[in-house]
Each structure stands twice: as C-alpha cells, then as structure tokens.
XYZ file of C-alpha atoms in Angstrom:
733
model
C 15.557 31.304 -31.758
C 12.853 28.423 -32.305
C 8.966 29.118 -32.828
C 8.498 27.916 -29.573
C 10.527 30.595 -27.712
C 8.469 33.059 -29.908
C 5.293 32.176 -29.303
C 5.482 32.222 -25.522
C 5.051 35.412 -23.472
C 8.015 37.652 -22.589
C 10.040 36.667 -19.348
C 9.784 37.917 -16.256
C 13.396 39.108 -14.591
C 15.252 37.066 -12.735
C 14.638 38.090 -8.567
C 17.100 40.790 -6.941
C 20.172 39.147 -5.918
C 20.370 38.680 -2.195
C 16.737 36.164 -3.011
C 18.945 34.003 -5.274
C 21.352 33.666 -2.245
C 18.473 33.311 0.957
C 15.681 32.105 -0.682
C 17.271 28.413 -1.596
C 19.892 27.789 1.198
C 17.219 28.442 3.863
C 14.795 26.014 1.742
C 18.354 23.612 1.894
C 19.288 24.038 5.343
C 15.725 23.395 6.563
C 15.466 20.045 4.755
C 18.452 19.730 6.191
C 17.476 20.024 9.160
C 14.197 17.932 9.472
C 15.904 14.839 7.535
C 18.302 15.249 10.660
C 15.949 14.977 12.884
C 13.431 12.118 10.829
C 16.072 10.038 9.617
C 17.521 8.387 12.784
C 13.745 7.924 13.558
C 13.623 4.838 10.974
C 15.175 2.345 13.901
C 12.407 3.475 16.153
C 9.695 2.798 14.348
C 9.160 -0.614 15.603
C 9.099 0.063 18.722
C 5.781 2.386 18.319
C 4.437 -0.459 15.230
C 1.751 -3.567 15.664
C 1.013 -6.189 13.845
C -1.474 -7.623 16.202
C -4.384 -8.172 13.442
C -7.112 -8.312 16.411
C -5.575 -4.155 17.502
C -6.785 -3.105 13.553
C -10.150 -4.497 14.532
C -13.754 -1.577 15.328
C -14.597 -2.016 18.653
C -18.347 -3.118 17.226
C -16.889 -6.161 15.980
C -17.995 -9.676 17.820
C -14.736 -10.790 18.425
C -13.247 -7.449 19.508
C -15.821 -7.512 22.397
C -14.968 -11.447 23.388
C -11.466 -10.192 23.758
C -13.069 -7.318 26.068
C -14.820 -9.914 27.911
C -11.234 -12.603 27.702
C -9.585 -10.022 29.726
C -12.177 -9.997 32.813
C -12.363 -13.359 33.058
C -8.045 -13.992 32.789
C -6.896 -10.472 34.339
C -4.500 -10.480 31.185
C -3.567 -9.642 27.446
C -1.366 -12.359 27.062
C -1.356 -14.660 23.570
C -0.935 -18.546 23.459
C 2.368 -19.863 22.226
C 1.937 -23.581 21.223
C 5.427 -25.713 21.561
C 4.920 -29.042 19.985
C 7.460 -31.581 20.247
C 7.569 -35.035 17.776
C 9.989 -37.468 18.797
C 11.016 -40.053 16.237
C 9.953 -43.091 18.413
C 7.088 -43.055 20.856
C 7.500 -41.387 24.002
C 7.922 -43.455 27.149
C 5.561 -42.850 29.326
C 7.753 -42.460 32.366
C 9.510 -39.197 30.298
C 6.202 -36.745 30.823
C 6.678 -37.073 34.027
C 10.329 -36.221 34.106
C 11.976 -34.871 30.757
C 9.395 -33.763 29.523
C 7.790 -31.514 33.016
C 11.230 -30.365 33.494
C 11.101 -29.220 30.153
C 7.324 -27.459 31.222
C 9.053 -25.827 34.176
C 12.004 -23.998 32.586
C 9.431 -22.900 29.716
C 7.458 -21.185 32.047
C 10.572 -19.503 33.800
C 11.192 -17.607 30.288
C 11.049 -13.710 30.813
C 8.012 -12.679 29.501
C 5.966 -15.789 30.028
C 2.500 -14.915 32.279
C 3.669 -15.807 36.049
C 1.683 -18.999 36.957
C -1.250 -18.268 39.211
C -1.783 -18.019 42.876
C -1.099 -21.657 43.892
C 0.181 -22.642 41.008
C 3.647 -23.575 40.070
C 3.538 -22.940 36.717
C 1.351 -21.459 34.168
C 1.958 -23.569 31.332
C -0.078 -25.471 30.292
C 1.472 -29.151 29.767
C 3.128 -31.531 28.288
C -0.134 -33.071 26.788
C 0.669 -36.119 25.508
C -0.698 -36.672 21.723
C -3.221 -40.231 21.267
C -0.337 -41.820 18.962
C 2.067 -41.018 21.842
C 5.098 -39.405 19.609
C 4.235 -36.044 20.235
C 3.223 -33.459 23.167
C 2.718 -29.848 23.408
C 2.965 -27.197 25.588
C 0.695 -23.819 25.940
C 2.489 -20.909 27.084
C 0.875 -17.439 27.845
C 2.900 -15.226 26.014
C 2.151 -12.036 28.591
C 4.593 -9.625 27.440
C 3.184 -8.607 23.649
C 4.499 -5.683 22.922
C 8.005 -8.053 22.787
C 6.934 -11.446 21.286
C 9.822 -11.218 19.341
C 12.265 -12.257 21.784
C 9.952 -14.504 24.332
C 9.277 -16.653 21.427
C 12.995 -15.802 20.475
C 13.445 -17.150 24.265
C 11.347 -20.448 24.435
C 12.858 -21.599 20.658
C 16.400 -21.690 22.763
C 15.386 -23.477 25.599
C 13.085 -25.835 24.062
C 16.249 -26.699 21.205
C 18.392 -26.745 24.817
C 16.562 -29.385 26.805
C 14.591 -31.297 24.165
C 15.399 -35.366 24.284
C 17.607 -37.059 21.760
C 15.519 -38.111 18.708
C 13.191 -35.472 19.151
C 12.418 -31.737 17.642
C 10.712 -28.805 18.742
C 8.377 -26.291 17.474
C 6.966 -22.843 18.085
C 4.137 -22.084 16.945
C 0.409 -20.650 18.212
C -0.273 -17.677 17.694
C 2.730 -15.892 19.827
C 5.533 -17.460 17.276
C 2.946 -16.727 14.334
C 3.060 -13.102 15.298
C 7.390 -13.363 15.975
C 8.129 -14.399 12.533
C 5.753 -12.210 10.875
C 7.566 -9.486 12.881
C 10.736 -11.676 11.463
C 9.388 -11.352 8.233
C 8.590 -7.392 8.542
C 12.465 -6.818 9.494
C 13.263 -6.095 6.123
C 11.241 -2.603 5.333
C 13.510 -0.641 7.669
C 16.697 -1.396 5.659
C 16.316 -4.232 2.498
C 12.832 -2.185 1.140
C 14.595 1.005 0.989
C 17.679 -0.008 -0.517
C 16.459 -1.950 -2.862
C 13.637 0.705 -3.887
C 16.349 3.966 -4.013
C 18.715 1.152 -6.032
C 16.057 0.762 -8.739
C 15.240 4.318 -9.607
C 18.068 5.283 -9.083
C 19.359 3.393 -12.489
C 16.589 4.431 -13.720
C 16.688 8.151 -13.246
C 20.378 7.682 -15.006
C 18.630 5.685 -17.973
C 16.389 9.030 -18.185
C 18.702 11.615 -17.942
C 21.797 10.706 -18.903
C 22.739 13.047 -16.343
C 25.408 12.301 -13.682
C 24.038 15.078 -10.970
C 20.090 14.900 -11.975
C 19.913 11.693 -10.701
C 21.480 12.062 -6.718
C 19.122 15.435 -7.060
C 16.099 13.614 -7.292
C 16.716 11.057 -4.611
C 17.741 13.733 -2.109
C 14.554 15.220 -2.831
C 12.011 11.600 -2.471
C 14.778 10.793 0.842
C 14.447 14.352 2.460
C 9.974 13.711 2.502
C 10.727 10.442 3.695
C 12.942 10.885 6.456
C 10.368 13.842 7.484
C 6.988 11.890 6.557
C 8.464 9.472 8.905
C 9.502 11.530 11.458
C 5.476 12.584 11.885
C 4.270 9.326 11.420
C 6.336 8.212 14.453
C 5.167 10.874 16.869
C 1.356 10.538 15.999
C 2.415 6.346 16.765
C 4.062 7.933 19.736
C 1.049 10.142 20.486
C -1.439 7.233 19.642
C -3.442 9.877 17.516
C -2.809 6.366 14.321
C -1.663 3.005 14.739
C 1.098 2.017 12.880
C 1.482 -1.251 11.533
C 4.483 -3.033 9.292
C 2.463 -3.282 6.260
C 1.480 0.522 6.695
C 5.366 1.063 6.886
C 6.454 -0.666 3.742
C 4.054 1.115 2.053
C 4.706 4.553 3.283
C 8.493 4.479 1.742
C 7.316 2.870 -1.045
C 4.731 5.794 -1.751
C 7.046 8.888 -1.146
C 10.210 7.515 -2.950
C 7.837 7.119 -5.973
C 5.726 10.192 -5.614
C 8.139 12.461 -4.406
C 9.796 11.273 -7.938
C 6.933 11.347 -9.929
C 6.583 15.101 -8.879
C 10.725 15.641 -9.791
C 10.639 14.378 -12.581
C 7.684 16.776 -13.982
C 9.170 19.421 -12.178
C 12.591 18.564 -14.544
C 11.170 17.907 -17.374
C 9.488 21.530 -17.241
C 12.550 23.252 -16.097
C 14.710 21.910 -19.225
C 11.776 23.123 -21.444
C 13.187 26.590 -19.801
C 16.633 26.103 -19.934
C 16.262 26.194 -23.442
C 14.016 29.238 -24.190
C 15.806 30.900 -21.129
C 19.279 31.877 -20.689
C 18.675 32.934 -16.829
C 18.098 29.276 -14.938
C 16.866 31.611 -12.014
C 14.128 32.867 -14.485
C 14.482 29.196 -15.973
C 13.486 27.774 -12.683
C 10.155 29.901 -11.662
C 8.720 29.639 -14.988
C 9.257 25.839 -15.008
C 7.877 26.066 -10.893
C 4.889 27.965 -11.823
C 4.001 25.951 -14.985
C 3.983 22.888 -12.695
C 2.575 24.245 -9.526
C -1.297 22.968 -10.912
C -0.559 20.136 -12.083
C 1.500 18.792 -9.393
C -0.313 20.097 -6.645
C -3.857 19.032 -8.246
C -2.003 15.417 -8.486
C -0.953 15.528 -5.061
C -4.546 16.463 -3.452
C -5.625 14.158 -5.514
C -3.890 11.129 -4.328
C -3.738 12.835 -0.449
C -7.973 13.174 -0.329
C -8.262 9.537 -2.371
C -6.137 8.265 0.964
C -7.716 9.915 3.197
C -11.111 8.385 2.347
C -9.519 4.990 3.876
C -10.920 6.781 7.393
C -14.476 6.111 6.493
C -13.613 2.135 6.432
C -14.539 0.427 9.495
C -11.400 -1.820 9.557
C -8.408 0.304 11.723
C -5.897 -0.991 9.665
C -7.219 0.607 6.626
C -8.244 3.628 8.939
C -4.450 4.174 9.778
C -3.508 3.885 6.138
C -4.921 6.486 5.179
C -3.806 9.456 7.407
C -0.181 7.445 7.427
C -0.107 7.360 3.914
C -1.498 10.894 3.177
C 1.257 12.747 5.613
C 3.909 10.973 3.000
C 2.077 12.433 -0.280
C 2.121 16.045 2.164
C 5.880 15.920 2.523
C 6.621 14.388 -1.266
C 4.860 17.784 -2.373
C 6.326 20.238 -0.457
C 10.275 18.721 -1.287
C 9.615 18.283 -4.861
C 8.712 21.912 -4.631
C 10.646 23.431 -2.159
C 13.100 21.491 -2.295
C 14.564 20.501 -5.912
C 13.699 24.102 -7.152
C 16.370 25.235 -4.560
C 18.779 22.687 -5.971
C 17.983 23.115 -9.559
C 18.609 26.539 -8.776
C 21.232 26.228 -7.257
C 23.459 24.144 -9.550
C 21.501 25.020 -12.688
C 22.997 23.692 -16.233
C 25.379 21.601 -14.420
C 22.315 19.398 -13.169
C 21.810 17.721 -16.271
C 25.863 17.234 -17.410
C 27.178 16.310 -19.720
C 24.273 16.800 -21.861
C 23.247 20.387 -20.729
C 20.474 22.804 -22.352
C 21.477 25.366 -23.993
C 19.085 27.962 -25.691
C 17.742 27.262 -29.035
C 18.749 23.275 -28.235
C 15.242 22.412 -29.644
C 15.144 22.788 -33.252
C 11.585 22.059 -34.723
C 11.374 19.634 -37.947
C 7.847 20.905 -39.492
C 5.530 17.308 -40.252
C 3.658 17.696 -43.220
C -0.607 17.946 -43.428
C -2.326 19.695 -41.174
C -3.690 16.470 -39.383
C -0.540 16.486 -37.810
C -0.245 20.347 -36.310
C 0.494 19.833 -33.131
C 3.500 17.215 -34.037
C 6.209 19.952 -34.270
C 9.168 19.188 -33.172
C 8.310 16.161 -31.887
C 10.689 12.718 -32.358
C 11.009 9.444 -32.503
C 8.300 6.966 -30.256
C 5.763 10.182 -29.561
C 6.441 11.301 -33.472
C 4.214 7.781 -34.593
C 1.897 7.687 -31.557
C 0.964 10.975 -32.767
C 0.603 10.393 -36.040
C -1.134 6.599 -35.175
C -3.834 8.457 -32.871
C -4.259 11.533 -35.625
C -5.410 9.503 -38.309
C -6.906 6.445 -37.267
C -7.941 7.640 -33.028
C -10.928 5.339 -33.600
C -9.210 2.614 -33.992
C -6.988 3.558 -31.734
C -9.663 3.783 -28.345
C -11.523 0.933 -29.517
C -8.486 -1.721 -30.162
C -7.311 -0.484 -26.681
C -10.695 -0.559 -24.820
C -10.692 -3.832 -26.040
C -7.647 -5.152 -24.559
C -8.491 -3.768 -20.884
C -12.011 -5.689 -21.143
C -10.057 -9.142 -22.153
C -8.094 -8.399 -19.249
C -11.083 -7.926 -16.479
C -12.216 -11.294 -17.303
C -9.710 -12.331 -14.505
C -11.872 -10.804 -12.556
C -13.265 -14.407 -12.142
C -10.941 -15.824 -10.957
C -9.713 -13.679 -8.163
C -10.146 -15.238 -4.501
C -9.673 -11.696 -2.125
C -11.486 -14.161 0.542
C -8.377 -14.293 3.018
C -6.043 -16.852 3.193
C -4.658 -18.987 6.318
C -2.537 -17.033 8.741
C 0.139 -19.810 7.521
C 0.378 -18.691 3.738
C 0.461 -14.898 4.640
C 4.457 -15.885 5.572
C 6.153 -16.706 2.165
C 9.700 -17.605 3.976
C 10.260 -20.388 5.799
C 8.734 -20.389 9.245
C 9.021 -22.444 12.412
C 5.398 -21.630 13.265
C 4.776 -22.649 9.890
C 5.713 -25.643 9.717
C 5.409 -26.112 13.850
C 1.526 -26.083 13.189
C 1.865 -28.907 10.527
C 3.326 -30.698 13.148
C 0.302 -29.618 15.747
C -2.780 -30.544 13.040
C -0.540 -34.102 12.851
C -0.480 -35.022 16.161
C -3.296 -33.443 17.734
C -6.989 -31.172 17.228
C -5.189 -28.903 14.407
C -7.088 -25.651 17.047
C -5.450 -26.885 20.539
C -4.258 -23.823 21.735
C -6.205 -21.326 20.070
C -9.740 -22.097 21.196
C -12.765 -20.165 20.157
C -13.858 -18.226 23.058
C -18.003 -17.978 23.835
C -19.027 -15.362 26.279
C -22.559 -16.420 27.663
C -24.775 -15.389 30.231
C -24.752 -17.859 33.048
C -28.261 -18.580 33.228
C -27.374 -19.989 29.706
C -24.543 -22.085 30.384
C -25.104 -25.235 30.224
C -27.331 -25.166 27.520
C -24.607 -23.092 25.328
C -22.104 -25.679 26.233
C -24.207 -28.773 25.179
C -24.575 -26.577 21.866
C -21.337 -26.096 21.357
C -19.686 -29.293 22.306
C -23.152 -30.873 19.548
C -21.854 -28.298 16.704
C -20.264 -30.169 13.978
C -16.335 -29.168 13.720
C -16.130 -28.877 16.750
C -12.940 -31.373 19.006
C -14.261 -30.672 22.150
C -15.465 -27.504 25.076
C -15.523 -26.791 28.168
C -16.080 -23.919 30.818
C -12.675 -21.489 31.894
C -12.464 -22.792 35.477
C -8.728 -21.007 35.686
C -6.671 -23.423 35.227
C -5.145 -22.293 31.813
C -7.188 -24.753 29.510
C -10.224 -26.717 29.177
C -10.784 -29.581 32.071
C -12.746 -31.809 29.886
C -14.753 -34.603 32.604
C -13.793 -32.333 35.053
C -16.562 -30.943 37.704
C -18.561 -27.795 35.933
C -17.464 -25.019 38.242
C -16.853 -21.986 36.000
C -15.578 -18.450 36.440
C -18.045 -16.241 36.482
C -17.269 -12.329 35.885
C -20.478 -10.221 35.561
C -22.509 -12.507 35.030
C -21.128 -14.392 32.065
C -19.291 -17.460 31.850
C -16.753 -17.961 29.529
C -16.445 -21.154 27.004
C -13.360 -22.449 25.073
C -13.950 -24.887 22.344
C -11.173 -26.626 20.768
C -11.987 -27.182 16.973
C -11.082 -30.285 14.781
C -9.365 -28.057 11.743
C -6.627 -25.529 11.872
C -8.149 -22.676 13.346
C -7.068 -19.934 10.889
C -8.884 -22.644 7.892
C -11.720 -21.598 5.737
C -13.111 -25.177 7.274
C -12.570 -23.594 11.318
C -14.635 -19.772 10.085
C -17.391 -21.771 8.918
C -17.505 -23.083 12.503
C -17.839 -20.231 13.390
C -20.742 -18.500 12.081
C -22.384 -22.012 12.582
C -22.022 -21.643 16.533
C -23.178 -17.313 16.059
C -25.831 -18.508 13.719
C -26.909 -21.478 16.051
C -26.156 -20.388 19.951
C -28.335 -17.132 20.768
C -31.180 -15.489 18.511
C -31.140 -12.575 21.130
C -27.253 -12.215 21.029
C -26.141 -12.433 24.877
C -23.914 -14.961 23.284
C -20.745 -13.628 21.960
C -18.206 -15.983 19.686
C -14.609 -14.896 19.625
C -10.550 -16.136 19.687
C -8.320 -16.288 17.054
C -10.474 -17.799 14.110
C -13.480 -15.659 14.773
C -10.977 -11.800 14.261
C -9.492 -13.178 11.084
C -13.351 -14.073 10.195
C -14.963 -10.442 11.028
C -11.541 -8.819 9.614
C -12.467 -10.482 6.133
C -16.549 -9.813 6.103
C -15.404 -6.092 7.192
C -12.725 -5.329 4.336
C -15.319 -6.724 2.086
C -18.036 -3.743 2.977
C -15.376 -1.971 2.961
C -14.561 -2.198 -0.747
C -18.796 -1.624 -1.132
C -18.294 1.507 0.579
C -14.742 2.839 -0.016
C -15.026 2.963 -4.338
C -17.456 4.945 -4.850
C -16.427 7.517 -1.938
C -13.350 7.688 -3.687
C -14.180 8.264 -6.742
C -16.238 10.922 -6.424
C -13.784 13.252 -4.531
C -11.433 12.236 -7.567
C -14.355 13.059 -10.192
C -15.037 16.610 -8.432
C -11.058 17.708 -8.037
C -10.969 16.284 -12.315
C -13.703 19.456 -13.151
C -12.212 22.070 -10.979
C -9.069 21.426 -12.276
C -10.446 21.352 -15.967
C -13.659 23.660 -16.213
C -15.010 20.533 -17.624
C -17.321 17.382 -17.202
C -16.539 15.050 -20.378
C -13.139 14.876 -19.660
C -13.505 14.321 -15.584
C -15.813 11.264 -16.933
C -13.918 10.159 -19.464
C -10.664 9.942 -17.113
C -12.243 8.218 -14.263
C -14.198 5.816 -16.498
C -10.793 5.211 -18.267
C -8.377 4.675 -14.155
C -11.290 2.400 -13.489
C -10.933 0.189 -16.954
C -7.255 -0.172 -16.388
C -7.682 -1.581 -12.324
C -10.188 -4.218 -13.650
C -7.219 -5.041 -16.230
C -5.248 -5.002 -14.083
C -6.894 -7.229 -11.370
C -7.753 -9.477 -13.791
C -4.778 -10.317 -14.507
C -3.460 -10.157 -11.667
C -5.751 -12.863 -10.398
C -4.535 -15.397 -13.448
C -0.893 -14.558 -12.592
C -1.952 -15.225 -8.653
C -3.943 -18.372 -9.678
C -1.911 -19.354 -12.329
C 1.829 -18.892 -12.706
C 2.126 -17.848 -8.494
C 0.267 -20.869 -7.087
C -1.185 -18.163 -4.139
C -3.403 -20.278 -1.867
C -5.689 -16.558 -2.185
C -5.419 -12.879 -1.300
C -6.552 -11.221 1.469
C -9.677 -9.585 1.835
C -8.371 -6.119 1.935
C -6.030 -6.579 -1.611
C -8.866 -5.305 -4.131
C -9.416 -2.322 -1.789
C -5.855 -1.403 -1.604
C -4.945 -2.249 -4.730
C -7.939 0.363 -5.659
C -7.119 3.169 -3.803
C -3.012 3.409 -5.508
C -4.220 2.250 -8.755
C -7.374 4.859 -9.178
C -5.115 7.481 -6.986
C -2.104 7.088 -8.708
C -3.322 6.513 -12.123
C -5.359 9.677 -12.009
C -2.424 11.739 -11.585
C -0.837 10.537 -15.058
C -3.636 11.067 -16.622
C -3.854 14.635 -14.789
C -0.183 15.432 -15.754
C -1.344 14.816 -19.374
C -4.402 16.571 -19.513
C -3.439 19.625 -18.056
C -0.978 20.195 -20.616
C -3.468 19.229 -23.453
C -5.654 21.850 -21.714
C -2.662 24.207 -21.684
C -1.933 23.882 -25.366
C -5.348 23.752 -26.580
C -5.755 27.602 -25.586
C -3.179 28.113 -27.915
C -3.377 25.614 -30.467
C -6.761 23.766 -30.316
C -7.957 21.412 -28.941
C -6.888 18.386 -31.407
C -3.809 19.903 -31.928
C -3.195 20.308 -28.187
C -3.808 17.181 -27.507
C -0.962 15.589 -30.247
C 1.438 18.884 -28.605
C 0.435 17.706 -24.883
C 1.161 13.977 -25.664
C 4.119 14.741 -27.356
C 6.040 16.419 -24.588
C 4.729 14.653 -21.414
C 5.153 11.541 -23.280
C 8.639 10.152 -22.308
C 8.782 11.877 -18.815
C 4.995 10.394 -17.969
C 6.366 7.101 -19.125
C 9.041 7.471 -16.946
C 7.414 7.995 -13.981
C 5.652 5.798 -14.490
C 8.061 2.935 -14.671
C 9.673 4.937 -11.912
C 6.845 3.665 -9.382
C 6.085 0.830 -10.810
C 9.873 -0.023 -9.413
C 9.609 0.970 -6.182
C 6.335 -0.614 -5.660
C 7.957 -3.768 -7.263
C 10.091 -3.032 -4.252
C 7.583 -4.830 -2.224
C 7.640 -8.120 -3.304
C 10.990 -8.102 -1.315
C 9.575 -8.966 1.943
C 8.006 -12.107 2.152
C 4.609 -10.961 2.864
C 1.769 -12.549 0.936
C -0.372 -9.230 1.057
C 2.736 -7.131 0.042
C 3.774 -8.934 -2.947
C 0.612 -9.024 -3.890
C -0.090 -5.840 -3.786
C 3.528 -5.059 -5.299
C 2.233 -6.838 -8.632
C -0.657 -5.552 -8.669
C 0.105 -1.545 -8.841
C 3.362 -2.226 -10.268
C 1.753 -3.915 -13.155
C -1.332 -1.443 -12.969
C 0.881 1.463 -12.987
C 2.449 0.658 -16.431
C -0.695 -0.750 -18.062
C -1.952 2.649 -17.018
C 1.374 4.374 -18.359
C 2.019 2.539 -21.438
C -2.126 1.867 -22.851
C -4.236 4.138 -20.884
C -2.161 7.648 -20.774
C -0.193 7.243 -23.968
C -3.914 5.495 -26.114
C -6.588 5.141 -25.286
C -6.981 8.711 -23.148
C -5.813 10.872 -25.839
C -7.445 9.252 -28.760
C -10.761 8.949 -27.204
C -10.445 12.932 -26.635
C -9.062 13.945 -30.121
C -12.412 11.182 -31.143
C -14.541 13.761 -29.419
C -12.643 16.731 -30.016
C -13.828 20.348 -28.360
C -16.847 18.871 -26.741
C -14.612 16.579 -24.035
C -13.891 20.605 -22.921
C -17.698 21.154 -21.999
C -19.257 23.031 -20.981
C -16.597 25.657 -20.073
C -15.088 28.735 -23.097
C -12.606 26.316 -23.653
C -15.683 24.383 -25.513
C -17.317 27.692 -26.711
C -14.508 29.222 -28.328
C -15.047 29.542 -31.241
C -11.957 30.593 -32.471
C -10.401 27.419 -31.400
C -13.380 25.549 -32.814
C -12.152 27.365 -35.917
C -8.286 25.329 -35.599
C -9.875 22.006 -34.274
C -11.911 21.757 -37.610
C -9.352 22.927 -40.039
C -6.799 20.152 -37.596
C -9.678 17.754 -37.949
C-alpha cells in the first residue's frame, strides 16, 4: 500500500445500505424537481427585467427628482423616439404638408404611442424640417415603456413602408436606443449559455479524459443555475430586486463557473479517496468532509463580497449583489449535495476509461531534504515545486515585478462612462440614426435637458439657460409636446414650479453635453431650488455615483474577506499576504485591460462601473483559489511542517486549481458573445485576471512568499507555535 495511505487515519465504515439507496435518490429527485420548475423560467426573465438606466439611479439623485417632476407635468411616463428621414435631394416644402404629414399621422397611430392630448389630432411632433432642407424629424412619445422593443419595431416598419422614394428613415432617440439595447441582450437566454456550457464541456473532457464525469459536473452547474433563476425570477416578480440584462448575463456565467470550480475540487478529493479506499461510499464521505471547509469558505467569501454591493448608491450595483449571491448559494448547494449523490451512484465508472484503483498512485522518492513534500508529485508541478524550494525569494520578487509592471497600465484606464451610442457594439439602427440627427439638426433634439424651477424664478432661469454655452434653444413646457420657441411664454405650472426644456447643440450622451449639464447646475441655483435632469443628467449622475461607489465598496470588500480568511486559516500574516496578492493581481489585470481596450480593440472608454465589477469578481474569485491552496497547505503543514506542507499543497492542488481557473476564465469569456461594451470589457478583465491569478499569483507568488517566510505565515496560531512542526520546517529548509 502507498505510504500516503498508511499515513492517513482509518476510514469510517460504509453507511448502511438503506442510506446508500435513499439519500442519493432523494437528493437527485429534489434537484430534478427544482430544475423542472426553474428551467422554464429562463424564457420569462425578460418580462421582469428592465434596461432603463434611470430606474437604477438612487432616489436622492437630482435627475431622479427631475424625472418625478416630469411625470407631474406630462401625466405620462413616456420616453421619446426620434424618427428621422433623410432624402437624397432637398425635400419640397409642398411635401411637408402632405406626404410627410401623413407619415407623422401614421406614426401616431402605432400601438404603444402616447394618445394625443385633448383637442389635438396626434401626440407626434413633426414633421420638423432641417435647415439644409434634406431631412425631417418626428418626436414620437412611446407610452408603453414595458414593450419598447415591440413599439420601436412597429415604428420602423411604418416608417419604412411610408417613406417617400429617394429617402430613408431611422428610429433613434432614447426609445430607439433602448430597443436596440434590449435586442443586443436577446442572446443571453440562449447563445450565452450555449457558448459557456460548450466551453466548459470541452475543458472538462480535456481535464478528466473521461466520458461520463463531464456530464455529471455540467448537470451540477446547470441544475444550480435553474434553481437560481427560479428564485431570481420570483424575487424580481415580487419587486424585491431589480433585474437587468447585464445582471442576468453575469448570473448565468457566475453560476456555471463557480459550480464547476467547486465540483472540480470535490472530484479531485474523491479521486484521491478512491485510490486509498475500496468502498466508493466511504470515499465520497471522505472527499466530502475534506472539501466541505474550503468550498464553504470559498462560497461564503464570494457571497459576502457580492452582498457588499448593497452599500452601493447605484441601484444597478445594489441589485446585482443579491442576484449574484443567490447564484453562488445554489452553486454551493449543488456541489455539496447533487454532485456527491451522482458520484456515489456511479462510483469509479464516473472516471471511465481511466478508473482510479486502490494503490494507484506510486510515490517516487525525490532526493534532497529541501524537496520534502514533493513525494509522488510529477511533471509541471514537480518542476514548480523545485523552483520554489530552491529559489523562493527570486521567484516571488520576479512575480511581483511582473505584476507591478502590468499594473502601470492603470494610468491609461478611461472609466468615466461612454456615450450610449458606443454601448452597443453590433449594428444599430438607433446609433446610425443618431448620426443622421446630428448631421442635420441640433444633436440634442428629442432628448432635451429638463429644468424644474420655482415659478417666481422662471424668467430668470430661462434667460440664464438660453445664454449657457452649448444650449441651442430653450423654452417653457407649454403642454404642446415640444418647446414653442418665440411663442408667448405660457408655461404649465405644477405645485408652484415650471418645466424648461433645453435642446443641446451636442449629442445628449456625449461628454460635451455632460459639461453643459454641470454648467447649468452650477449657475442656475445656489440654494438647490432649481433642478437639472433629463437623459444627459441621468448618464452624468450614473457615472458619478458609480465612481463614488468604487471608493466606498472596495475597503468594505477587503475588510470582509480579510476577516473570513483570518477565521479560516487561524492566522493574521497569511490572510494579509493573500489579500495583498489578489489586490496586486487585480491592479495588473486592470492595467493590461486598459492597454488592450485602448490600443487593440480601440474602445472609446469604459463604463464607470467596470472597475468596481472587475474588483468584486476578481478579488472574491481570486481569493477562492488561494483558499483552495492554503487550506490544503495548512492541512499538509499539520502533518509535514510548513515548508514541506507548502510544496505538498501546491503539488496536489496545482492541476485542479489551474483547471478551475481555466474553466472560470472560459465561462466569463463567453460574455463577449453579447455585443454590449460593458459585458465585453468585464469578460476580458475577469477572464484575463483569473488566468493571471491562477498562473502567476497562486502558482508562484503566494507559494514562494509563504515558503520564504516559513512558519511565521501562521502567526499567531498554534501551528506557528508548535515546536515539532517548527523543527521539521527548519530541517526542510
């Protein structure tokens, strides 16, 4: 029998026969029922999902207050669509009152368009001719905001069917961009999941070289996702959480990746147990007990890190926290209940055609006391262990310098938000239409800045607004649907306030437009009685809130993870080392990503929430792998001493943790199939960061620093104080 088997404590007896039959059967049946109920809810998520940026702002934001005021003035929650028609030649004025007027009437009859006010024939403003005479535009208020995608599709169909010969129409504006954004998210339910599962399946085949085991692991991940989707759907339906397309996509990827990672750790311990235990039931119990602490600690770390997003002032961040945490909870449950049941049922057949046998691992002695702990380790991890044992300081210094050099790219990160027209990476009718609007009209037409002012200050505020650089025109809201410049000022008054609509010269989602909003907020009121909102202000408030969230949430996440690691490892030094390593890894990943985004992909910038999301996922998931490593190192250190335990822990976990990192990187990379800038950037940051963390931080930096420090990494625990382990460490060094 191998030496390792002799060193291990006696195995427990196999459970009673009825337990071996009942427990796995009940567990599998429970998960089948949950999956059967949760699976069909995939197609229902879009019904409880919202991609409206304004819905995720805090109630205290100035633009949110203006939005509430706007509903009082208009008695409608409609959002504008801009239909722009460009002709090859100048448009005859005679056609404006006939052909183009008829088109406006037909646009107003589309289901979902706001009904006309009393005494008016249509709610559509237009046709509005351009100064160059080659284009007209219509402002169409879309009232059915729950079905923006359908309403915009109908508007496009009507415009295409009725546009005159020699002209072409586009539907853009906030409604058009929202519809195209919803279309871009359309692949989340199918394509994203298919790509992620296919990538994981291929990797599992390569890792296990088995036919059945990849299916068992995938079933574990998919069933976890079905359960998570069911609860997320119900919570969103009841109004407890706000679900968006990006949260839905991240949930799917996170569950598949995390459940697979936890499964890989359990399967690795199960295979080890099968090589020293004849009974598969005893082996699965042994593997489950050995895996329980690191898997639960890992999952708890990610869950608590995600729940730290509840401290965010941005509701999109705040909602992602519990949504993703639900996913991790079911990833944990499936990996610790469903997978053990499946492995117990199929036993060694799970690994066919390379079934593990008792005594299957033959330990090959390695000469040299400095390499104690590497017995039986072969291949890459033997070479890595030798490198760390012989040159630990050189190894960690070189690794540190490499990561620090990568982190220098942070100086080029442009995470101040991007124009909404840059968010969609695929072809977009709304994006193309916005360019046509900017070519022929004031670029901000159809998406005015909204200013709410006390009636006593109305004339002064209007005059100051009209004089502000970047404002093309401004007028009181008179109830006619659009500003009536030059007409007698008879503003609608609500609760002692008036509404001013200011059309900007620049595109409403541009940085130039945001500067105008800042100027207006700074000049119009010293006492806060004048509020500035609208589409541009919403984008500005979203970016500023996201940036403040980054500074607030990062320390909270680090503190929570540090406490968990201290409790898990019974140490202070090791947790501080691990936290420092993942922060450095995050900075390096973000630095390289900034260089790639700017100079390879040519992205115009990044959403302000990208650094925060990247931090939460990379730090929480990066600590996962260090937990897998250091819990095993601590286990081996109790038997062998610290330095041999480090080499032993690295050697036996090397392949499984690397496989887990590759799986997680592949699943997050699948987000890139959704043509949304934010998701593509998160996909690259997390995928690259996980690989960097797995290959450099967990394989070289952390083991080398730990080996160099020696038993002091366990300070002030009993393991640090144990003289027997101390002598072993001194001998091995």
